[in-house]
XYZ file of C-alpha atoms in Angstrom:
577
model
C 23.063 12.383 -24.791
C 26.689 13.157 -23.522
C 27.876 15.865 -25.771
C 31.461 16.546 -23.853
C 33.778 15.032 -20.878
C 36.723 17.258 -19.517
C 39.024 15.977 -17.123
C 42.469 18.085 -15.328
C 44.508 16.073 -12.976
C 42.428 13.144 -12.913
C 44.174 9.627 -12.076
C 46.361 9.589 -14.523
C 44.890 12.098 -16.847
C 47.181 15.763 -16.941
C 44.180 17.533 -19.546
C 41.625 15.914 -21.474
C 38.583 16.933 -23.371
C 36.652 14.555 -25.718
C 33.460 15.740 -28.008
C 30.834 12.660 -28.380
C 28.953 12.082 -30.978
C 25.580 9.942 -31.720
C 25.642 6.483 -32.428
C 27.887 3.534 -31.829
C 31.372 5.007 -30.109
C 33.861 2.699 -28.630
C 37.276 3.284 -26.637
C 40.162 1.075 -26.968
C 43.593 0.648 -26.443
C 46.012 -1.767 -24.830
C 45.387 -2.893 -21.287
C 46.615 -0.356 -18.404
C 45.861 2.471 -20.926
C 43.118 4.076 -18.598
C 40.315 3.359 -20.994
C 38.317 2.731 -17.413
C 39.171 5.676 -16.314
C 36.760 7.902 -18.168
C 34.116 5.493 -17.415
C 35.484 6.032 -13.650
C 35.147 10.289 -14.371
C 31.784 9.781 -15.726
C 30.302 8.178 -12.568
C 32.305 11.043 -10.322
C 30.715 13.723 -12.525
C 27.097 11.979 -12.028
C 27.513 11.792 -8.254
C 29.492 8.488 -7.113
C 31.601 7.929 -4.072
C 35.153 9.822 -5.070
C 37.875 10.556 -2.612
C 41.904 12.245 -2.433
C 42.753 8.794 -4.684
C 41.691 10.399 -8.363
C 43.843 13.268 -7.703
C 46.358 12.964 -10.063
C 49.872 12.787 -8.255
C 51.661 16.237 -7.397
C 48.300 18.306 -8.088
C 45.811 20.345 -5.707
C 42.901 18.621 -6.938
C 40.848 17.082 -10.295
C 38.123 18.774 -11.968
C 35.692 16.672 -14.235
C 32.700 18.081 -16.130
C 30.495 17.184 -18.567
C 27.798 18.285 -20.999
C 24.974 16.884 -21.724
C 21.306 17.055 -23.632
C 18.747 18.140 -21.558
C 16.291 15.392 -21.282
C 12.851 16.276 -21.201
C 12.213 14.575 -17.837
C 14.784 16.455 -16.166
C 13.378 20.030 -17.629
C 10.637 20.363 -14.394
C 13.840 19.026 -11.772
C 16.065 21.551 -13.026
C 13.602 24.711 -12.609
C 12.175 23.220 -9.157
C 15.736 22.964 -7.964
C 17.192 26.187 -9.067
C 19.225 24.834 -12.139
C 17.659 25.914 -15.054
C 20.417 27.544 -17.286
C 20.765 31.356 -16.672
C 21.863 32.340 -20.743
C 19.096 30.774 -22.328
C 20.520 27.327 -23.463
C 18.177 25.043 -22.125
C 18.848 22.289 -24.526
C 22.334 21.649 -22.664
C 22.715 20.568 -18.937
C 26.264 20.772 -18.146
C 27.174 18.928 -14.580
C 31.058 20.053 -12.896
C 32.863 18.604 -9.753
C 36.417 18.887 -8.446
C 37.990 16.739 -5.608
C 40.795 18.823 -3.531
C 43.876 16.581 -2.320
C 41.850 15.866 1.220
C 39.504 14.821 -0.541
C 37.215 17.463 -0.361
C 34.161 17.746 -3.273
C 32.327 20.381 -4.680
C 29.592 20.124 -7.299
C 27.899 22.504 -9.656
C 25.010 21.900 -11.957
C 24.285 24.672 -14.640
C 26.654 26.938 -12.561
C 25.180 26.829 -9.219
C 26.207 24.871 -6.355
C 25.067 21.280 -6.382
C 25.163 18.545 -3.727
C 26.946 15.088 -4.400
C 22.874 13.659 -3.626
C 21.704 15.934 -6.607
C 24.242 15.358 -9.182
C 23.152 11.106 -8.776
C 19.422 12.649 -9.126
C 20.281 13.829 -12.510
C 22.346 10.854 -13.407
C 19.441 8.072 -13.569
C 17.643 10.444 -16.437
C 21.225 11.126 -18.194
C 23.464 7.536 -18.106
C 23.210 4.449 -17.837
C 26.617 2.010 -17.390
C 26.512 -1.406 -17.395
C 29.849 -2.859 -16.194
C 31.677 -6.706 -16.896
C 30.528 -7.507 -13.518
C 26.882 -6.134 -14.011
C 25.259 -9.742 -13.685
C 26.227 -9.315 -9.961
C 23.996 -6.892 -8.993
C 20.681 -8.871 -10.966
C 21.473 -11.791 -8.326
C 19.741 -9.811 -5.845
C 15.855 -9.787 -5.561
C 15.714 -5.687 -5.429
C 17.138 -5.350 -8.424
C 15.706 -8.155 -10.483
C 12.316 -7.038 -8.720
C 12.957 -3.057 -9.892
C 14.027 -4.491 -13.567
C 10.903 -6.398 -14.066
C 8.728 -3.346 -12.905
C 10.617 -1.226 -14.893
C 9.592 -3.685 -17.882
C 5.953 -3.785 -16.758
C 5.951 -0.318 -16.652
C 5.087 -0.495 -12.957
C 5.175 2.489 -9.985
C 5.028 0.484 -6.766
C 5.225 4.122 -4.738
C 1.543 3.340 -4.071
C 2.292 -0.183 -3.180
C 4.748 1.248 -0.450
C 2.291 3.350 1.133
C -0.106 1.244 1.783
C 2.123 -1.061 3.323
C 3.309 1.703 5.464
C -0.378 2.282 6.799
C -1.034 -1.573 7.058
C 2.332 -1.603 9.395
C 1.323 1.628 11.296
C -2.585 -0.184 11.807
C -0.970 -3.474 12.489
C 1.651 -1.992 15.446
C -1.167 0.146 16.931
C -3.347 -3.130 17.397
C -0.439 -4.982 19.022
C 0.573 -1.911 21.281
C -3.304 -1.975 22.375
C -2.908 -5.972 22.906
C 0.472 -5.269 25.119
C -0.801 -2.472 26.934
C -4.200 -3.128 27.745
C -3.593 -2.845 31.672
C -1.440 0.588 31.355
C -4.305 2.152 29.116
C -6.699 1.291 31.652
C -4.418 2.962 34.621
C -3.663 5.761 32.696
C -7.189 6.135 31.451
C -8.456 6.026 34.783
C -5.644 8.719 36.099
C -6.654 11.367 33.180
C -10.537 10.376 33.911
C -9.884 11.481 37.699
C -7.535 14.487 36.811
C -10.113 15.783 34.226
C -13.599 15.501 37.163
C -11.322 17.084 39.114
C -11.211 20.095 37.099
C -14.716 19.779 35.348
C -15.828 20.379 39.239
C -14.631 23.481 38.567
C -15.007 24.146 34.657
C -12.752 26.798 34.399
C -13.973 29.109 31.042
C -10.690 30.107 28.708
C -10.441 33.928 29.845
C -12.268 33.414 33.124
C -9.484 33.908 35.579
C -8.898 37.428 33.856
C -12.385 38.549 34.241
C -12.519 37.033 37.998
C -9.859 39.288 38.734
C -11.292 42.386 37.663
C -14.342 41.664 39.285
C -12.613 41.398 42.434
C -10.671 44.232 42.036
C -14.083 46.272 41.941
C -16.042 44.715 44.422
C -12.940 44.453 47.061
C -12.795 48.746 46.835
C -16.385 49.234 46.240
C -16.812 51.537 49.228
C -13.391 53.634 48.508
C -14.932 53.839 44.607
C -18.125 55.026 45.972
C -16.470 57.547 48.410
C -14.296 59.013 45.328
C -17.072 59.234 43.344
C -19.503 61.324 45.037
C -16.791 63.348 46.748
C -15.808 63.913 43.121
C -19.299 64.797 42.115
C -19.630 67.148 44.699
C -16.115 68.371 43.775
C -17.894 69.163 40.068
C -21.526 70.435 40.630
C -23.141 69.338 44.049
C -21.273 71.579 46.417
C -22.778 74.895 47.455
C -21.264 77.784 45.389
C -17.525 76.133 45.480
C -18.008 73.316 42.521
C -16.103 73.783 39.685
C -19.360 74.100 37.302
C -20.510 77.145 39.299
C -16.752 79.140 39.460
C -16.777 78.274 35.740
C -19.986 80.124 34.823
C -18.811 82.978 37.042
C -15.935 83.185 34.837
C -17.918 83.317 31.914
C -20.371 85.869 33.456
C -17.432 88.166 34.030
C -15.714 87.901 30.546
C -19.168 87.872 29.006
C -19.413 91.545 30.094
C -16.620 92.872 28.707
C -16.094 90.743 25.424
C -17.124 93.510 22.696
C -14.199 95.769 23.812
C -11.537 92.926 23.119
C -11.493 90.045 20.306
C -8.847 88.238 22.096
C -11.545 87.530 25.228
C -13.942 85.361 22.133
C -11.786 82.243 22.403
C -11.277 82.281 25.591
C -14.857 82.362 26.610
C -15.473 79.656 24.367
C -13.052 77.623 26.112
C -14.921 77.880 29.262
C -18.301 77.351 27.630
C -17.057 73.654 26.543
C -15.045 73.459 30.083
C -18.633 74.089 31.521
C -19.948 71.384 28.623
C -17.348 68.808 30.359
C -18.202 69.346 33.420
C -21.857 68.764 33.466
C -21.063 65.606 31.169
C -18.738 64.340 34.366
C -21.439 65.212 36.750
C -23.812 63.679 34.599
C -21.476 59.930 34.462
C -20.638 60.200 38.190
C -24.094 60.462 39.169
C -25.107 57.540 37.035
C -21.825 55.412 38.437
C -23.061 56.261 42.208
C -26.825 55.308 41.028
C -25.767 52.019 40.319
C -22.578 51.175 42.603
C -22.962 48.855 45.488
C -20.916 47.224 47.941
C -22.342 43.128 47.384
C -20.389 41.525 49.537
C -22.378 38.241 49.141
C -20.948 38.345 45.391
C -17.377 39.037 47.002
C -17.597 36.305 49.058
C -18.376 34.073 46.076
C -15.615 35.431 44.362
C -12.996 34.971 47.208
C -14.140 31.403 47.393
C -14.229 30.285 43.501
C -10.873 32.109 43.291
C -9.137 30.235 46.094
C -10.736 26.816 44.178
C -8.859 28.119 41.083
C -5.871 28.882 42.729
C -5.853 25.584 44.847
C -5.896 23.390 41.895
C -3.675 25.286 39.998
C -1.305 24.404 42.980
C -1.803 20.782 42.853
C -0.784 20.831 39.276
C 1.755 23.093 38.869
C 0.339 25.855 36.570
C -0.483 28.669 36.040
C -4.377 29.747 37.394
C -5.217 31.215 33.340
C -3.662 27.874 32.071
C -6.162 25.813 33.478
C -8.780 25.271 31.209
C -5.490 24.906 28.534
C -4.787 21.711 30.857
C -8.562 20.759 31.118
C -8.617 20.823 27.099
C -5.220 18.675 26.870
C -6.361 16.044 29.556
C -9.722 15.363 26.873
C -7.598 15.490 24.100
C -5.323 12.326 25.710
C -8.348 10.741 27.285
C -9.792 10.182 23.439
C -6.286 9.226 22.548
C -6.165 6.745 24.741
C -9.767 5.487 24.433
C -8.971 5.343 20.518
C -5.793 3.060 21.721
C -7.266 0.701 23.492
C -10.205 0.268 21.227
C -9.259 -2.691 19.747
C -12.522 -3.398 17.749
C -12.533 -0.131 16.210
C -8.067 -1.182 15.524
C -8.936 -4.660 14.516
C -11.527 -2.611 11.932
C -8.851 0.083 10.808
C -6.360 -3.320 10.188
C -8.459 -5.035 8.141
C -9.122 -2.403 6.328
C -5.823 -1.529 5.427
C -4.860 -5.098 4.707
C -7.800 -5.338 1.979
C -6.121 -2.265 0.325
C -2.860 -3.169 0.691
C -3.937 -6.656 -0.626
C -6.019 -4.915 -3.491
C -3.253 -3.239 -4.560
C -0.288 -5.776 -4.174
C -2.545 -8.452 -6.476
C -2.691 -5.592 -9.257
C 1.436 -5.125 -9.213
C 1.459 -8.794 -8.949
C -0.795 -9.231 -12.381
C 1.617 -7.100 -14.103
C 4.511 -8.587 -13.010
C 3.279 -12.053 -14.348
C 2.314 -10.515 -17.458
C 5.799 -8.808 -18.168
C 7.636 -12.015 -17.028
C 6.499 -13.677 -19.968
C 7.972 -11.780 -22.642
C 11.084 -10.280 -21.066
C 12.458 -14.217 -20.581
C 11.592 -14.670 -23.890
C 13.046 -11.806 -25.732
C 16.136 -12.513 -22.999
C 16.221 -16.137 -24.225
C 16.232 -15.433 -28.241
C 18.960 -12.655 -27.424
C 20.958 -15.704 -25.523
C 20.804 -17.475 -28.789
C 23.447 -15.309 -30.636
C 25.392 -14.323 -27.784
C 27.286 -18.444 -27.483
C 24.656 -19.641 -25.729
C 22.287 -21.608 -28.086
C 19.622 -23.636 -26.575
C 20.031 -21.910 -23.483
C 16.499 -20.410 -21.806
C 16.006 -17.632 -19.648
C 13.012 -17.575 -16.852
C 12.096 -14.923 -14.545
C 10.503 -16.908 -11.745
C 7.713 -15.315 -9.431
C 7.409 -17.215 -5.959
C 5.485 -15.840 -2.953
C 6.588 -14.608 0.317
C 6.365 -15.842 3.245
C 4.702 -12.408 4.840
C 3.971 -9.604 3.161
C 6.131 -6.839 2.291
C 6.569 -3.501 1.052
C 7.818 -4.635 -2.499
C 4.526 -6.945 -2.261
C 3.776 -10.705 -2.119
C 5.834 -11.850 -4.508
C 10.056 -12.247 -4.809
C 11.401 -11.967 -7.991
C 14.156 -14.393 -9.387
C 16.300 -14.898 -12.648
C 16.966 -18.369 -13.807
C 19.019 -19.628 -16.378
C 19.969 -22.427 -18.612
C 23.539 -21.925 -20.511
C 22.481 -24.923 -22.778
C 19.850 -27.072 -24.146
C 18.539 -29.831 -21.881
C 20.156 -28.337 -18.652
C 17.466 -27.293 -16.192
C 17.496 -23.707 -15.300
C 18.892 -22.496 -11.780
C 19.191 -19.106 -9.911
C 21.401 -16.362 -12.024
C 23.765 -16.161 -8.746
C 24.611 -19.982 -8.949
C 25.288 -20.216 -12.816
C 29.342 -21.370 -12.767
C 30.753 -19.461 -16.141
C 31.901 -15.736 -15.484
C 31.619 -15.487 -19.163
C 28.281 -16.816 -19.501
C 27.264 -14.333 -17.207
C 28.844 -11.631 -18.904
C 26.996 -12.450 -21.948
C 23.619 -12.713 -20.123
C 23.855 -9.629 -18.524
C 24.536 -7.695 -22.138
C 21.452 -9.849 -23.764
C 19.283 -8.469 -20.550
C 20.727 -4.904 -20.704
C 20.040 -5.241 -25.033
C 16.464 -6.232 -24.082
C 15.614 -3.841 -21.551
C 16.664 -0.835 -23.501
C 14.926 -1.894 -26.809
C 11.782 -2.724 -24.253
C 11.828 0.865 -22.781
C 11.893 2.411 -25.882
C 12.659 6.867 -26.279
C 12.572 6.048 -22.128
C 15.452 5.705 -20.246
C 18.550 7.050 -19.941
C 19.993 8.650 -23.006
C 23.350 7.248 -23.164
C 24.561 3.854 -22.417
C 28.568 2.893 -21.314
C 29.181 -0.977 -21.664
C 32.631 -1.185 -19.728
C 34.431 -4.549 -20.803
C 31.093 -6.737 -20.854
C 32.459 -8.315 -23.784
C 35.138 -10.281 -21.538
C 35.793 -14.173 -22.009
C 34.149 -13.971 -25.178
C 35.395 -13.575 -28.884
C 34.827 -15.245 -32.419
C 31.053 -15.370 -33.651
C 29.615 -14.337 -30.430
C 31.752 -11.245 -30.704
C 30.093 -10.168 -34.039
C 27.037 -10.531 -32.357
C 27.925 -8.296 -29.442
C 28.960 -5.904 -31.791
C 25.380 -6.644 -34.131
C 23.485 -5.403 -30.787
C 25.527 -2.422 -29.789
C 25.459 -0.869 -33.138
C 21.720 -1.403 -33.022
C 21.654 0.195 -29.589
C 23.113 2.992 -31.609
C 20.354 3.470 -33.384
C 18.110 4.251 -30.539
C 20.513 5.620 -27.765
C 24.157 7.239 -27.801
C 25.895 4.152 -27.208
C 29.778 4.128 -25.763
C 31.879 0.751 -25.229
C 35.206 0.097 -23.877
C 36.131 -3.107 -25.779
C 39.353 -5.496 -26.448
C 37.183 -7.233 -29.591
C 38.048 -6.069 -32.762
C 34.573 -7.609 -33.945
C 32.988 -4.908 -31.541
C 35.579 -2.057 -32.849
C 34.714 -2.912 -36.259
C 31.117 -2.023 -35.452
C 31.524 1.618 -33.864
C 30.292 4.752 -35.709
C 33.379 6.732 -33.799
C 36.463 5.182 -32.861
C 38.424 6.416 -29.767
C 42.115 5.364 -28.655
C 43.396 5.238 -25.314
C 47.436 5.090 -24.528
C 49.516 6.171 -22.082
C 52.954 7.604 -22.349
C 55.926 8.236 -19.765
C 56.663 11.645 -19.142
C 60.439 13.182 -18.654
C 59.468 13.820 -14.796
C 58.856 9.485 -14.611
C 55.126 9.981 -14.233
C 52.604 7.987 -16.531
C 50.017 10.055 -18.462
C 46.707 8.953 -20.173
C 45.805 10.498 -23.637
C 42.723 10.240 -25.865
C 42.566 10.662 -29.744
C 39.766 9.971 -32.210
C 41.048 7.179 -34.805
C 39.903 7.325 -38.462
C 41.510 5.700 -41.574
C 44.731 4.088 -41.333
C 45.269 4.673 -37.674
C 42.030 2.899 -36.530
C 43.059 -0.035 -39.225
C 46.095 -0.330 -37.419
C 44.024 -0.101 -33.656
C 41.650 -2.678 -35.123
C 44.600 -4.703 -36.764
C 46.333 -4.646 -33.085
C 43.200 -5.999 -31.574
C 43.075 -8.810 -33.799
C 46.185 -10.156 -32.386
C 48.798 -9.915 -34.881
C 51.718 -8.391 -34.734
C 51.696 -4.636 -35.595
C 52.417 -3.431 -38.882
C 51.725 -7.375 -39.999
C 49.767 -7.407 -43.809
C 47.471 -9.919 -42.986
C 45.983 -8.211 -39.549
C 45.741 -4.850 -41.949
C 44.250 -6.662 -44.486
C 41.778 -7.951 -41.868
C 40.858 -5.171 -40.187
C 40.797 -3.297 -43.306
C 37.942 -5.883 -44.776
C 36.316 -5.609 -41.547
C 35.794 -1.570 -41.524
C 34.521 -1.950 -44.832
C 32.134 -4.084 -44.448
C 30.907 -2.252 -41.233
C 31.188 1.100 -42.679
C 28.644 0.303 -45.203
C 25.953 -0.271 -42.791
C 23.774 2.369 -41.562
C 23.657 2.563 -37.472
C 21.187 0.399 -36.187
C 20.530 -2.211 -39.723
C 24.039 -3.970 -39.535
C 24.231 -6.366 -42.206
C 27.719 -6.693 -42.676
C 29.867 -9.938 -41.866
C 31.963 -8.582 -39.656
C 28.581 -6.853 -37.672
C 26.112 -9.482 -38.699
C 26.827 -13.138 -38.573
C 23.250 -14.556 -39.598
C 20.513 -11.857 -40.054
C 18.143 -12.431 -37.292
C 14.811 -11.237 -36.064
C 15.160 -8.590 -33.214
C 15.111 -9.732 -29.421
């Protein structure tokens, strides 16, 4: 739940910092006061659209923050992301942006740099606002669709996918349909290309080993010329090889050895010289035993070489890249061959329609299952809220192709009153009736979802156009909501007032500089008699407003949060929605 809101130089707001409590909370105050605005600081801090605008005037920039319970479903986010608190105090999430005078924003969560997408990422786990024009947005299909599935307790992620792949299958059959003729040229192109080169089947690492080959066999007779001059160079040459000086050398040193230590090593040396020598004689001799000139394999050489380079030519590669090339022309012949198979598409289509189908008849099922009950529990909250004998109907009708949402569009109808035949949500007339319907859905979805959900609830002004009994009931429901969620509402009923737990005043005053500024202050006792006494209509200070609001709080303050029986929170006990 929200456990703090700070605001500098915000709007109309020099400094402000407010502690919220659980329960029922409300905001008041006369109209112009900036009770809106906090609900406006809230949705900055959770990531909506801000710009230079909520700066207040004459100041560099605002800064907003606020503090909140960690919700458990935000725990695994936080530590994936990098936010998990660095002292240790993971049971509070505390969210911070400023807005410069260009309109420049930064965002922090726990500390460290946040983006604006991140902060509305938190923000569906954390709040939940539901604004006097709120109805608007459940005349669109989406979100009546996402509503219901949120009441059926419905992912559709899977739903999406498989749509995806039916869509992929369905383009890939129409693409082989379109380009039947061009898949045949081009098949026939890459076909040619690739006998070309099989002609040849060029080996990965051939070229390399061609070339050494080459290399050998082109200087076979100069390598055979080195080598058995060098042999003779070694051992074969009368008297003047190198083995027979060496052993001369050792004779001679041999002789005279005992008279001098210092002649030991360098015998030695010779002796492995010697060692070396007859091992070279004994390599070049092998070498010469088996070298050759061949030129039959030269010539085979020279001619499979000038094949390699020839093509490589009429390509415009590299000779080594060639059987590369070979292997790529394969890989887009089966590509192709896959394209233009339209039995084996026609197969992969109708295979992804039956899943997609499977699938879209299950989401289906439980959306006609949770229609049921949410009109219903939507209906019997209608019943308190002015609009008796009025029916609620969430209406399921197919589509005409199939989509990603699935078969199915979903549709809120209403009836204001009994007898009148219920029509689309976006065509019902009263702005107040509308107001009222979209509290008894917002009252119904939240008792539906249960410890789910976002932790706190704002209702900004829903409660316009209405008053008198319906306005104890709209109080009745939010002080029931307090039970189960933090609950804040900015309100101009004194019924509602009557109901809160906390009671918080808005007002503005004129400063000695001409500018306006916006100041909060919690109301208890006499001051929030006086508030709820102001509220009421009469005149301020008046004995008979006191004395009504006065009864009121009473008879509100001896109710627990979430079992209001009093008269000013309870008009006729009912039976939940």
């Amino acid at each position: 739940m929200l456990r703090r809101l700070a605001l500098r130089d915000f709007v109309i707001v020099p400094a402000l910092e407010l502690e919220f409590h659980a329960g029922f909370t409300v905001l008041t105050g006369e109209t112009g006061a900036g009770k809106s605005i906090l609900v406006d600081a809230l949705q900055l801090v959770l990531g909506s659209r801000g710009d230079a605008g909520v700066v207040r005037e004459g100041t560099a920039r605002a800064e907003l923050s606020a503090e909140f319970d960690t919700p458990a479903a935000l725990r695994g986010w936080l530590e994936d992301a990098g936010f998990a608190s660095h002292d240790g105090a993971d049971d509070t999430l505390l969210l911070r942006r400023t807005i410069d005078a260009q309109g420049k924003s930064r965002a922090w969560i726990n500390g460290s740099p946040a983006t604006v997408a991140q902060l509305r990422e938190a923000a569906d786990a954390l709040l939940d606002i539901h604004g006097q024009h709120a109805w608007q947005r459940l005349t669109q299909g989406a979100a009546a669709r996402e509503l219901l599935d949120t009441q059926a307790g419905l992912d559709t992620s899977a739903l999406a996918a498989l749509f995806a792949q039916r869509k992929a299958a369905e383009q890939a059959l129409a693409q082989a349909r379109e380009r039947g003729d061009e898949i045949a040229r081009e098949r026939e192109r890459l076909a040619w290309q690739i006998g070309e080169l099989d002609k040849l089947s060029p080996a990965e690492g051939e070229w390399a080993e061609m070339n050494a080959e080459h290399q050998r066999l082109a200087h076979a007779q100069a390598l055979i010329d080195a080598a058995r001059a060098a042999l003779d160079a070694v051992a074969d040459a009368d008297e003047a090889n190198a083995e027979a000086l060496a052993g001369r050398a050792i004779d001679e040193l041999d002789g005279v050895a005992d008279h001098d230590a210092r002649i030991a090593p360098i015998l030695e040396t010779l002796q492995g010289a010697v060692a070396q020598l007859q091992d070279a004689a004994h390599a070049l001799n092998a070498y010469l035993g088996k070298a050759e000139l061949e030129p039959e394999r030269l010539a085979e050489l020279d001619e499979r070489m000038s094949a390699w380079i020839g093509l490589a030519r009429r390509w415009r590669r590299p000779p080594d890249q060639l059987p590369a090339l070979l292997a790529q022309w394969r890989g887009e012949l089966q590509a192709l061959d896959a394209a233009g198979d339209t039995a084996a598409l026609q197969a992969a289509l109708a295979e992804a329609d039956r899943r997609y189908h499977d699938e879209a008849r299950r989401v289906g099922a439980a959306r006609a299952r949770a229609a049921g009950p949410l009109a219903a529990a939507v209906t019997q909250a209608m019943q308190g809220l002015g609009m008796a004998g009025g029916r609620f109907e969430v209406a399921l009708a197919p589509l005409p192709a199939p989509q990603s949402s699935g078969l199915e569009a979903v549709e809120f109808l209403v009836a204001g009153h009994a007898g009148s035949t219920p029509r689309p949500l976006a065509k019902v007339a009263s702005g107040g009736e509308l107001s009222r319907l979209a509290l008894a859905i917002a009252v119904t979805t939240v008792q539906a979802a249960g410890d789910n959900g976002a932790g706190t609830l704002i209702f900004d002004e829903v409660d316009a156009g209405i008053g008198g009994a319906v306005g104890d009931t709209v109080g009745m429901l939010m002080k029931q909501l307090g039970g189960q969620r933090q609950v804040l509402a900015v309100t101009h009923l004194a019924q509602v007032a009557a109901c809160a737990d906390h009671h918080y005043l808005v007002s503005k005053t004129a400063l000695p500089d001409g500018r306006t500024a916006s100041h909060v202050l919690i109301v208890a006792g006499e001051p929030r008699v006086a508030e709820v006494a102001r509220m009421l209509g009469g005149e301020r200070g008046a004995g008979t407003s006191l004395a009504h609001a006065q009864a009121m709080l009473r008879q509100a303050l001896a109710q627990p949060s979430g079992e209001p029986e009093s008269e000013a929170c309870t008009p006729r006990r009912r039976s939940k929605a």
